[in-house]
Structures are given as C-alpha cells and as structure tokens.
DNA sequence: AACACGACCTGGTAGC
DNA sequence: TGCTACCAGGTCGTGT
C-alpha cells in the first residue's frame, strides 16, 4: 500500500515509538525470498529516515535496517508479540518489552540488514525527493525534456522522482488536468510547472491527513487514501465534470483518469 | 526507448 | 455456500 506519504507517516510514527530503544531479541517468521537479515540484539535505534519509498533504520553498530514495504508492508509497534498478525514476517523486541513488527501479507517487501555505506549506496540511484527544495519546476522540466514516454509511467519511475506510485501519480495528473498518456517531453513549461506544484500539494495533503488520522490509531494500517479523485473510481462520475472515470492499462498497471478533465 | 509480460506472493471481492 | 476470475498502493529481469 505504501507510496511516499504512507511511508513518511510510518516513519514518523516509528520515530516517536522507537528512537533510543535497544533491540533485545529478533524473531524471523516467513522471512524467505526478498528478506534477509541476521539476528539483531543489543543495538540501539538511532534514526529512522526515509528515501523515496525506502525506510532506513539507523543502528548504533553502524549498520542500517533497509526496508521496502512492497505492496502491502507495514511497520509498527505492538505491546505484546501475541498482537502481531499472522502475516508478520519479522519482529524486534525492544528493551521496554514492546515489539517492532514488520507485517507484510503479500510478502513482496524487503528487509535487509546492511552497513550504513551499503544502505547509502542502495538508495543512491533514486531520483529527487519531491518534497525537498531540490525538486523545482525547472528540474522536472529538465528531466522531462526530450522524452516521449507517457507522463504517468515517467512519474512512477523511481530514477527520476522518488516516491510516487500508482495512486499519487494518477491523482497529481488529475489535479493538473493532464492526460496520463501525454508524452512527458512535449508538455509545455507551464503545464509541467503546474504538475510540479500539484505533485507537491497532493503528497503534502496526503501526509497531513494521514498523520492526523494516525494520531488516533495505535497500530492498524491507515485504510485508505484521503485523496482519491480518480484512483479506483472507474465508471463513477468525475467529481469535477461528472463524466465517468476511465481505467486504462499502462506499463502493466491500471491508470485511472477523467477523459473530460485530462488532456 | 518504451513498452509487454512474468515472477515474486497472498487476500479481498464481484460474479456466477 | 463454493468456486472462479480478477484486482491490488512495488520492483526486477527478460524479451520485443
């Protein structure tokens, strides 16, 4: 489920819950395939950072837990191991008795324990952070220049801009009034500037609204996106013009858009 | 370059 | 109720 806003909210909740705590026991469950890690104990959690859709949990032994949540991953703290769901893949007991749980029903996530240098290297190939000062209309324009690729797959490619996934790419394009199939390189400067602004806005709004919602909940996943004007709304009327939202296939993924509002 | 497609995995739901 | 088919917020590798 996690794109940038979800991962960011998870990061903030995690930081509040675990910073300065020491891991005293590791439980690995169903941890095959993409997840690999040794056991972990006696190390203090010193930081929880995010880069794109990756979480980096910095440890006192100069190593880092590098986590990608895949499609269905979640990371949170429970008071008791018995509260961890059946689909849990790893758990870390903290020195206050609580458990940091990596829950991942579809098991498409990744969790690995690497050196700080290795972690840095792995996230190095990611593109610009869309909520950083580095992400400007000019940068977006220069990334787009000369590319004939449809704008939506372009936005979802983590090498250019890191953190947008299927939902927020579709939502930002709807807000910007841009058709997802429009070749990114032939969008006007003004439209790219508008897209830039709406990417930032859509992400910030989602973080804010989920962060507020997260204050009330202890451990459960924030169920749905606060901003879904088009995503998964095929056949339903567009909130702006009333025409039915369309679904199309792009690069193997569903794209939702309004044929009236998006050109 | 820009796709399509399959692999990796499991669960929810719509339709019969 | 039970079965099937399709859908799903991601990434990676291969083929065309």
mmCIF file of C-alpha atoms (C1' of nucleotides) in Angstrom:
data_model
loop_
_atom_site.group_PDB
_atom_site.id
_atom_site.type_symbol
_atom_site.label_atom_id
_atom_site.label_comp_id
_atom_site.label_asym_id
_atom_site.label_seq_id
_atom_site.Cartn_x
_atom_site.Cartn_y
_atom_site.Cartn_z
ATOM 1 C CA UNK A 1 0.000 0.000 0.000
ATOM 2 C CA UNK A 2 2.769 2.374 0.652
ATOM 3 C CA UNK A 3 3.810 5.235 -1.544
ATOM 4 C CA UNK A 4 5.757 8.220 -0.264
ATOM 5 C CA UNK A 5 3.038 9.658 2.031
ATOM 6 C CA UNK A 6 2.294 6.324 3.688
ATOM 7 C CA UNK A 7 5.980 5.586 4.177
ATOM 8 C CA UNK A 8 6.513 9.057 5.611
ATOM 9 C CA UNK A 9 3.695 8.615 8.132
ATOM 10 C CA UNK A 10 5.068 5.215 9.101
ATOM 11 C CA UNK A 11 8.479 6.819 9.546
ATOM 12 C CA UNK A 12 7.146 9.496 11.879
ATOM 13 C CA UNK A 13 5.146 7.050 13.966
ATOM 14 C CA UNK A 14 8.130 4.768 14.178
ATOM 15 C CA UNK A 15 10.461 7.505 15.235
ATOM 16 C CA UNK A 16 8.141 8.515 18.054
ATOM 17 C CA UNK A 17 7.745 4.933 19.156
ATOM 18 C CA UNK A 18 11.260 3.513 18.970
ATOM 19 C CA UNK A 19 14.007 6.127 18.970
ATOM 20 C CA UNK A 20 16.648 5.467 21.570
ATOM 21 C CA UNK A 21 15.292 1.997 22.283
ATOM 22 C CA UNK A 22 17.523 -1.043 22.177
ATOM 23 C CA UNK A 23 16.638 -4.203 20.288
ATOM 24 C CA UNK A 24 16.933 -7.190 22.620
ATOM 25 C CA UNK A 25 15.528 -10.032 20.533
ATOM 26 C CA UNK A 26 14.815 -10.801 16.888
ATOM 27 C CA UNK A 27 12.127 -13.108 15.603
ATOM 28 C CA UNK A 28 12.105 -14.027 11.948
ATOM 29 C CA UNK A 29 8.932 -15.536 10.588
ATOM 30 C CA UNK A 30 8.181 -16.374 6.972
ATOM 31 C CA UNK A 31 11.299 -14.468 6.129
ATOM 32 C CA UNK A 32 12.255 -16.065 2.859
ATOM 33 C CA UNK A 33 12.750 -14.644 -0.591
ATOM 34 C CA UNK A 34 13.344 -10.968 -0.618
ATOM 35 C CA UNK A 35 14.046 -10.506 3.054
ATOM 36 C CA UNK A 36 17.361 -11.401 4.534
ATOM 37 C CA UNK A 37 18.822 -10.422 7.856
ATOM 38 C CA UNK A 38 20.894 -11.779 10.676
ATOM 39 C CA UNK A 39 19.741 -11.523 14.233
ATOM 40 C CA UNK A 40 19.929 -8.246 15.991
ATOM 41 C CA UNK A 41 20.391 -7.625 19.638
ATOM 42 C CA UNK A 42 21.942 -5.091 21.942
ATOM 43 C CA UNK A 43 21.854 -2.371 19.319
ATOM 44 C CA UNK A 44 20.195 0.976 19.821
ATOM 45 C CA UNK A 45 17.898 2.549 17.250
ATOM 46 C CA UNK A 46 19.350 5.952 16.489
ATOM 47 C CA UNK A 47 17.450 7.187 13.481
ATOM 48 C CA UNK A 48 14.526 6.444 11.218
ATOM 49 C CA UNK A 49 14.869 8.031 7.804
ATOM 50 C CA UNK A 50 13.010 7.818 4.542
ATOM 51 C CA UNK A 51 14.321 7.996 0.990
ATOM 52 C CA UNK A 52 11.662 7.620 -1.680
ATOM 53 C CA UNK A 53 9.666 4.599 -0.568
ATOM 54 C CA UNK A 54 12.541 3.145 1.463
ATOM 55 C CA UNK A 55 12.855 3.280 5.223
ATOM 56 C CA UNK A 56 16.298 3.313 6.807
ATOM 57 C CA UNK A 57 16.519 2.457 10.472
ATOM 58 C CA UNK A 58 19.925 3.582 11.700
ATOM 59 C CA UNK A 59 21.522 1.408 14.383
ATOM 60 C CA UNK A 60 24.240 2.071 16.937
ATOM 61 C CA UNK A 61 26.539 -0.575 15.396
ATOM 62 C CA UNK A 62 26.895 1.483 12.222
ATOM 63 C CA UNK A 63 24.507 -0.710 10.378
ATOM 64 C CA UNK A 64 21.105 0.019 8.989
ATOM 65 C CA UNK A 65 17.866 -1.850 8.525
ATOM 66 C CA UNK A 66 16.911 -1.109 4.949
ATOM 67 C CA UNK A 67 13.235 -1.700 4.415
ATOM 68 C CA UNK A 68 10.995 -1.556 1.380
ATOM 69 C CA UNK A 69 7.352 -2.245 2.134
ATOM 70 C CA UNK A 70 6.434 -3.524 -1.314
ATOM 71 C CA UNK A 71 2.711 -3.516 -1.997
ATOM 72 C CA UNK A 72 1.350 -4.482 1.396
ATOM 73 C CA UNK A 73 4.034 -3.969 4.005
ATOM 74 C CA UNK A 74 3.630 -2.112 7.282
ATOM 75 C CA UNK A 75 5.911 -1.452 10.200
ATOM 76 C CA UNK A 76 4.667 -0.603 13.673
ATOM 77 C CA UNK A 77 4.965 -1.281 17.375
ATOM 78 C CA UNK A 78 2.727 -3.564 19.423
ATOM 79 C CA UNK A 79 2.736 -4.100 23.177
ATOM 80 C CA UNK A 80 2.784 -7.859 23.023
ATOM 81 C CA UNK A 81 4.006 -10.427 20.494
ATOM 82 C CA UNK A 82 0.547 -12.003 20.524
ATOM 83 C CA UNK A 83 -0.794 -8.842 18.924
ATOM 84 C CA UNK A 84 1.382 -9.384 15.862
ATOM 85 C CA UNK A 85 -0.752 -10.584 12.938
ATOM 86 C CA UNK A 86 -0.331 -13.979 11.299
ATOM 87 C CA UNK A 87 1.200 -12.328 8.274
ATOM 88 C CA UNK A 88 4.065 -10.888 10.294
ATOM 89 C CA UNK A 89 7.475 -11.589 8.776
ATOM 90 C CA UNK A 90 9.799 -10.209 11.407
ATOM 91 C CA UNK A 91 9.672 -8.841 14.915
ATOM 92 C CA UNK A 92 12.181 -6.975 17.066
ATOM 93 C CA UNK A 93 11.673 -6.927 20.805
ATOM 94 C CA UNK A 94 12.617 -3.632 22.383
ATOM 95 C CA UNK A 95 14.075 -3.042 25.828
ATOM 96 C CA UNK A 96 10.685 -1.875 27.108
ATOM 97 C CA UNK A 97 9.082 -5.197 26.157
ATOM 98 C CA UNK A 98 7.196 -3.934 23.127
ATOM 99 C CA UNK A 99 7.712 -5.372 19.636
ATOM 100 C CA UNK A 100 8.554 -3.615 16.427
ATOM 101 C CA UNK A 101 6.670 -5.639 13.836
ATOM 102 C CA UNK A 102 7.211 -5.976 10.085
ATOM 103 C CA UNK A 103 3.865 -7.111 8.772
ATOM 104 C CA UNK A 104 3.683 -7.949 5.081
ATOM 105 C CA UNK A 105 0.734 -10.102 3.955
ATOM 106 C CA UNK A 106 1.777 -10.373 0.334
ATOM 107 C CA UNK A 107 5.427 -10.766 1.173
ATOM 108 C CA UNK A 108 6.604 -8.511 -1.608
ATOM 109 C CA UNK A 109 8.504 -6.287 0.770
ATOM 110 C CA UNK A 110 12.204 -6.357 1.505
ATOM 111 C CA UNK A 111 14.051 -6.110 4.756
ATOM 112 C CA UNK A 112 17.804 -6.327 4.997
ATOM 113 C CA UNK A 113 20.499 -5.514 7.458
ATOM 114 C CA UNK A 114 23.390 -3.695 5.812
ATOM 115 C CA UNK A 115 26.244 -1.350 6.620
ATOM 116 C CA UNK A 116 25.493 2.362 6.518
ATOM 117 C CA UNK A 117 27.648 2.644 3.403
ATOM 118 C CA UNK A 118 25.759 -0.133 1.681
ATOM 119 C CA UNK A 119 22.423 1.406 2.586
ATOM 120 C CA UNK A 120 23.539 4.745 1.203
ATOM 121 C CA UNK A 121 24.660 3.054 -1.984
ATOM 122 C CA UNK A 122 21.331 1.306 -2.438
ATOM 123 C CA UNK A 123 19.275 4.475 -2.257
ATOM 124 C CA UNK A 124 21.736 6.463 -4.317
ATOM 125 C CA UNK A 125 20.146 5.502 -7.594
ATOM 126 C CA UNK A 126 16.822 7.033 -6.583
ATOM 127 C CA UNK A 127 15.732 10.293 -8.150
ATOM 128 C CA UNK A 128 14.943 13.576 -6.477
ATOM 129 C CA UNK A 129 12.865 13.770 -3.297
ATOM 130 C CA UNK A 130 9.675 15.515 -4.410
ATOM 131 C CA UNK A 131 9.249 17.284 -1.056
ATOM 132 C CA UNK A 132 12.782 18.647 -0.980
ATOM 133 C CA UNK A 133 13.942 22.075 -2.085
ATOM 134 C CA UNK A 134 15.839 20.357 -4.883
ATOM 135 C CA UNK A 135 12.597 19.467 -6.625
ATOM 136 C CA UNK A 136 11.787 22.521 -8.699
ATOM 137 C CA UNK A 137 9.704 23.121 -11.828
ATOM 138 C CA UNK A 138 12.973 23.626 -13.683
ATOM 139 C CA UNK A 139 14.319 20.265 -12.552
ATOM 140 C CA UNK A 140 11.117 18.494 -13.554
ATOM 141 C CA UNK A 141 11.297 20.197 -16.942
ATOM 142 C CA UNK A 142 14.887 19.142 -17.449
ATOM 143 C CA UNK A 143 14.095 15.543 -16.515
ATOM 144 C CA UNK A 144 11.180 15.515 -18.936
ATOM 145 C CA UNK A 145 12.998 17.142 -21.811
ATOM 146 C CA UNK A 146 13.297 15.014 -24.911
ATOM 147 C CA UNK A 147 11.348 12.062 -23.524
ATOM 148 C CA UNK A 148 8.459 10.648 -25.455
ATOM 149 C CA UNK A 149 7.422 8.410 -22.601
ATOM 150 C CA UNK A 150 3.833 8.825 -21.358
ATOM 151 C CA UNK A 151 3.829 11.079 -18.332
ATOM 152 C CA UNK A 152 2.392 8.592 -15.853
ATOM 153 C CA UNK A 153 4.990 5.831 -16.216
ATOM 154 C CA UNK A 154 7.569 8.626 -16.208
ATOM 155 C CA UNK A 155 6.307 9.831 -12.825
ATOM 156 C CA UNK A 156 6.319 6.297 -11.451
ATOM 157 C CA UNK A 157 9.911 5.641 -12.492
ATOM 158 C CA UNK A 158 11.871 5.962 -9.261
ATOM 159 C CA UNK A 159 15.027 7.019 -11.091
ATOM 160 C CA UNK A 160 13.607 10.471 -11.859
ATOM 161 C CA UNK A 161 11.371 11.351 -8.954
ATOM 162 C CA UNK A 162 11.371 9.055 -5.928
ATOM 163 C CA UNK A 163 8.200 8.161 -4.078
ATOM 164 C CA UNK A 164 5.299 8.470 -6.483
ATOM 165 C CA UNK A 165 3.340 5.286 -7.107
ATOM 166 C CA UNK A 166 0.155 4.364 -8.887
ATOM 167 C CA UNK A 167 -2.238 6.355 -6.717
ATOM 168 C CA UNK A 168 -0.440 9.651 -6.317
ATOM 169 C CA UNK A 169 0.801 9.752 -9.900
ATOM 170 C CA UNK A 170 -2.805 9.375 -11.063
ATOM 171 C CA UNK A 171 -4.119 11.896 -8.549
ATOM 172 C CA UNK A 172 -1.498 14.537 -9.342
ATOM 173 C CA UNK A 173 -2.217 14.168 -13.064
ATOM 174 C CA UNK A 174 -5.924 14.554 -12.463
ATOM 175 C CA UNK A 175 -5.387 17.668 -10.368
ATOM 176 C CA UNK A 176 -3.081 19.068 -13.028
ATOM 177 C CA UNK A 177 -5.557 18.287 -15.824
ATOM 178 C CA UNK A 178 -3.009 16.248 -17.734
ATOM 179 C CA UNK A 179 -3.827 13.029 -19.598
ATOM 180 C CA UNK A 180 -1.697 10.154 -18.253
ATOM 181 C CA UNK A 181 -0.751 9.117 -21.777
ATOM 182 C CA UNK A 182 0.594 12.526 -22.758
ATOM 183 C CA UNK A 183 4.258 12.294 -23.801
ATOM 184 C CA UNK A 184 6.104 13.927 -20.950
ATOM 185 C CA UNK A 185 8.645 15.684 -23.129
ATOM 186 C CA UNK A 186 6.045 17.595 -25.095
ATOM 187 C CA UNK A 187 4.197 19.079 -22.139
ATOM 188 C CA UNK A 188 4.530 22.848 -22.106
ATOM 189 C CA UNK A 189 6.677 24.509 -19.486
ATOM 190 C CA UNK A 190 3.564 25.959 -17.879
ATOM 191 C CA UNK A 191 1.859 22.583 -17.639
ATOM 192 C CA UNK A 192 4.977 20.986 -16.147
ATOM 193 C CA UNK A 193 5.157 23.792 -13.608
ATOM 194 C CA UNK A 194 1.539 23.125 -12.714
ATOM 195 C CA UNK A 195 2.226 19.402 -12.478
ATOM 196 C CA UNK A 196 5.200 20.092 -10.229
ATOM 197 C CA UNK A 197 3.051 22.183 -7.903
ATOM 198 C CA UNK A 198 0.285 19.587 -7.764
ATOM 199 C CA UNK A 199 2.637 16.691 -7.111
ATOM 200 C CA UNK A 200 3.903 18.538 -4.055
ATOM 201 C CA UNK A 201 0.416 19.504 -2.980
ATOM 202 C CA UNK A 202 -1.075 16.026 -3.379
ATOM 203 C CA UNK A 203 1.766 14.450 -1.397
ATOM 204 C CA UNK A 204 1.722 17.054 1.363
ATOM 205 C CA UNK A 205 -2.023 16.853 1.774
ATOM 206 C CA UNK A 206 -1.937 13.079 1.946
ATOM 207 C CA UNK A 207 0.783 13.129 4.599
ATOM 208 C CA UNK A 208 -1.029 15.699 6.667
ATOM 209 C CA UNK A 209 -4.354 13.946 6.542
ATOM 210 C CA UNK A 210 -2.905 10.517 7.284
ATOM 211 C CA UNK A 211 -0.712 11.880 10.018
ATOM 212 C CA UNK A 212 -3.778 13.385 11.686
ATOM 213 C CA UNK A 213 -5.669 10.135 11.317
ATOM 214 C CA UNK A 214 -2.701 8.209 12.684
ATOM 215 C CA UNK A 215 -2.821 10.102 15.979
ATOM 216 C CA UNK A 216 -5.996 8.213 16.886
ATOM 217 C CA UNK A 217 -4.779 4.769 15.967
ATOM 218 C CA UNK A 218 -2.157 2.701 17.660
ATOM 219 C CA UNK A 219 -1.072 0.043 15.242
ATOM 220 C CA UNK A 220 -3.521 -0.548 12.458
ATOM 221 C CA UNK A 221 -2.886 0.491 8.926
ATOM 222 C CA UNK A 222 -4.449 3.702 7.702
ATOM 223 C CA UNK A 223 -7.009 2.127 5.478
ATOM 224 C CA UNK A 224 -7.459 4.346 2.513
ATOM 225 C CA UNK A 225 -6.025 7.271 0.725
ATOM 226 C CA UNK A 226 -7.510 10.583 1.745
ATOM 227 C CA UNK A 227 -7.321 11.880 -1.796
ATOM 228 C CA UNK A 228 -8.903 9.609 -4.354
ATOM 229 C CA UNK A 229 -10.498 11.681 -7.081
ATOM 230 C CA UNK A 230 -9.833 9.094 -9.762
ATOM 231 C CA UNK A 231 -7.968 6.134 -8.298
ATOM 232 C CA UNK A 232 -10.143 3.010 -8.354
ATOM 233 C CA UNK A 233 -13.152 5.051 -9.358
ATOM 234 C CA UNK A 234 -13.658 3.598 -12.864
ATOM 235 C CA UNK A 235 -17.213 4.134 -14.058
ATOM 236 C CA UNK A 236 -18.040 6.599 -11.291
ATOM 237 C CA UNK A 237 -18.687 10.238 -12.148
ATOM 238 C CA UNK A 238 -15.789 12.661 -12.124
ATOM 239 C CA UNK A 239 -16.073 14.932 -9.103
ATOM 240 C CA UNK A 240 -15.466 17.934 -11.344
ATOM 241 C CA UNK A 241 -17.278 17.332 -14.620
ATOM 242 C CA UNK A 242 -19.465 14.307 -13.961
ATOM 243 C CA UNK A 243 -18.154 12.208 -16.817
ATOM 244 C CA UNK A 244 -17.343 8.607 -15.922
ATOM 245 C CA UNK A 245 -13.794 7.946 -14.783
ATOM 246 C CA UNK A 246 -11.911 5.651 -17.178
ATOM 247 C CA UNK A 247 -9.491 2.882 -16.467
ATOM 248 C CA UNK A 248 -6.695 2.060 -18.866
ATOM 249 C CA UNK A 249 -3.626 -0.104 -18.765
ATOM 250 C CA UNK A 250 -0.150 1.460 -18.836
ATOM 251 C CA UNK A 251 3.064 -0.449 -18.380
ATOM 252 C CA UNK A 252 1.131 -3.289 -16.816
ATOM 253 C CA UNK A 253 -0.617 -1.124 -14.235
ATOM 254 C CA UNK A 254 -4.115 0.312 -14.036
ATOM 255 C CA UNK A 255 -4.367 4.019 -14.702
ATOM 256 C CA UNK A 256 -7.478 5.942 -13.738
ATOM 257 C CA UNK A 257 -8.305 9.286 -15.288
ATOM 258 C CA UNK A 258 -11.096 11.608 -16.353
ATOM 259 C CA UNK A 259 -11.403 11.883 -20.146
ATOM 260 C CA UNK A 260 -13.143 15.238 -19.711
ATOM 261 C CA UNK A 261 -10.735 16.985 -17.366
ATOM 262 C CA UNK A 262 -7.452 15.480 -18.503
ATOM 263 C CA UNK A 263 -5.989 16.361 -21.885
ATOM 264 C "C1'" DA B 1 13.265 3.899 -25.678
ATOM 265 C "C1'" DA B 2 9.132 2.051 -24.254
ATOM 266 C "C1'" DC B 3 6.590 -0.979 -23.729
ATOM 267 C "C1'" DA B 4 4.624 -6.153 -22.518
ATOM 268 C "C1'" DC B 5 4.955 -9.875 -19.585
ATOM 269 C "C1'" DG B 6 6.165 -12.865 -15.923
ATOM 270 C "C1'" DA B 7 7.997 -13.563 -11.364
ATOM 271 C "C1'" DC B 8 7.670 -12.689 -6.622
ATOM 272 C "C1'" DC B 9 3.222 -13.625 -3.021
ATOM 273 C "C1'" DT B 10 -1.454 -13.504 -0.637
ATOM 274 C "C1'" DG B 11 -6.008 -11.750 0.246
ATOM 275 C "C1'" DG B 12 -10.335 -9.418 -0.858
ATOM 276 C "C1'" DT B 13 -14.299 -9.220 -3.613
ATOM 277 C "C1'" DA B 14 -17.520 -9.479 -7.575
ATOM 278 C "C1'" DG B 15 -19.966 -12.637 -10.305
ATOM 279 C "C1'" DC B 16 -21.877 -16.962 -11.366
ATOM 280 C "C1'" DT C 1 -22.117 -21.684 0.067
ATOM 281 C "C1'" DG C 2 -18.462 -22.538 -3.069
ATOM 282 C "C1'" DC C 3 -15.977 -21.826 -6.997
ATOM 283 C "C1'" DT C 4 -13.535 -18.831 -10.363
ATOM 284 C "C1'" DA C 5 -11.562 -14.790 -12.045
ATOM 285 C "C1'" DC C 6 -9.799 -10.591 -11.406
ATOM 286 C "C1'" DC C 7 -7.984 -6.987 -8.851
ATOM 287 C "C1'" DA C 8 -4.395 -4.958 -5.767
ATOM 288 C "C1'" DG C 9 -0.624 1.404 -3.340
ATOM 289 C "C1'" DG C 10 6.013 -2.269 -6.000
ATOM 290 C "C1'" DT C 11 10.224 -3.798 -8.174
ATOM 291 C "C1'" DC C 12 13.179 -6.573 -11.061
ATOM 292 C "C1'" DG C 13 14.594 -9.199 -15.089
ATOM 293 C "C1'" DT C 14 13.842 -10.561 -19.851
ATOM 294 C "C1'" DG C 15 12.035 -10.218 -24.400
ATOM 295 C "C1'" DT C 16 10.418 -7.459 -28.473
#
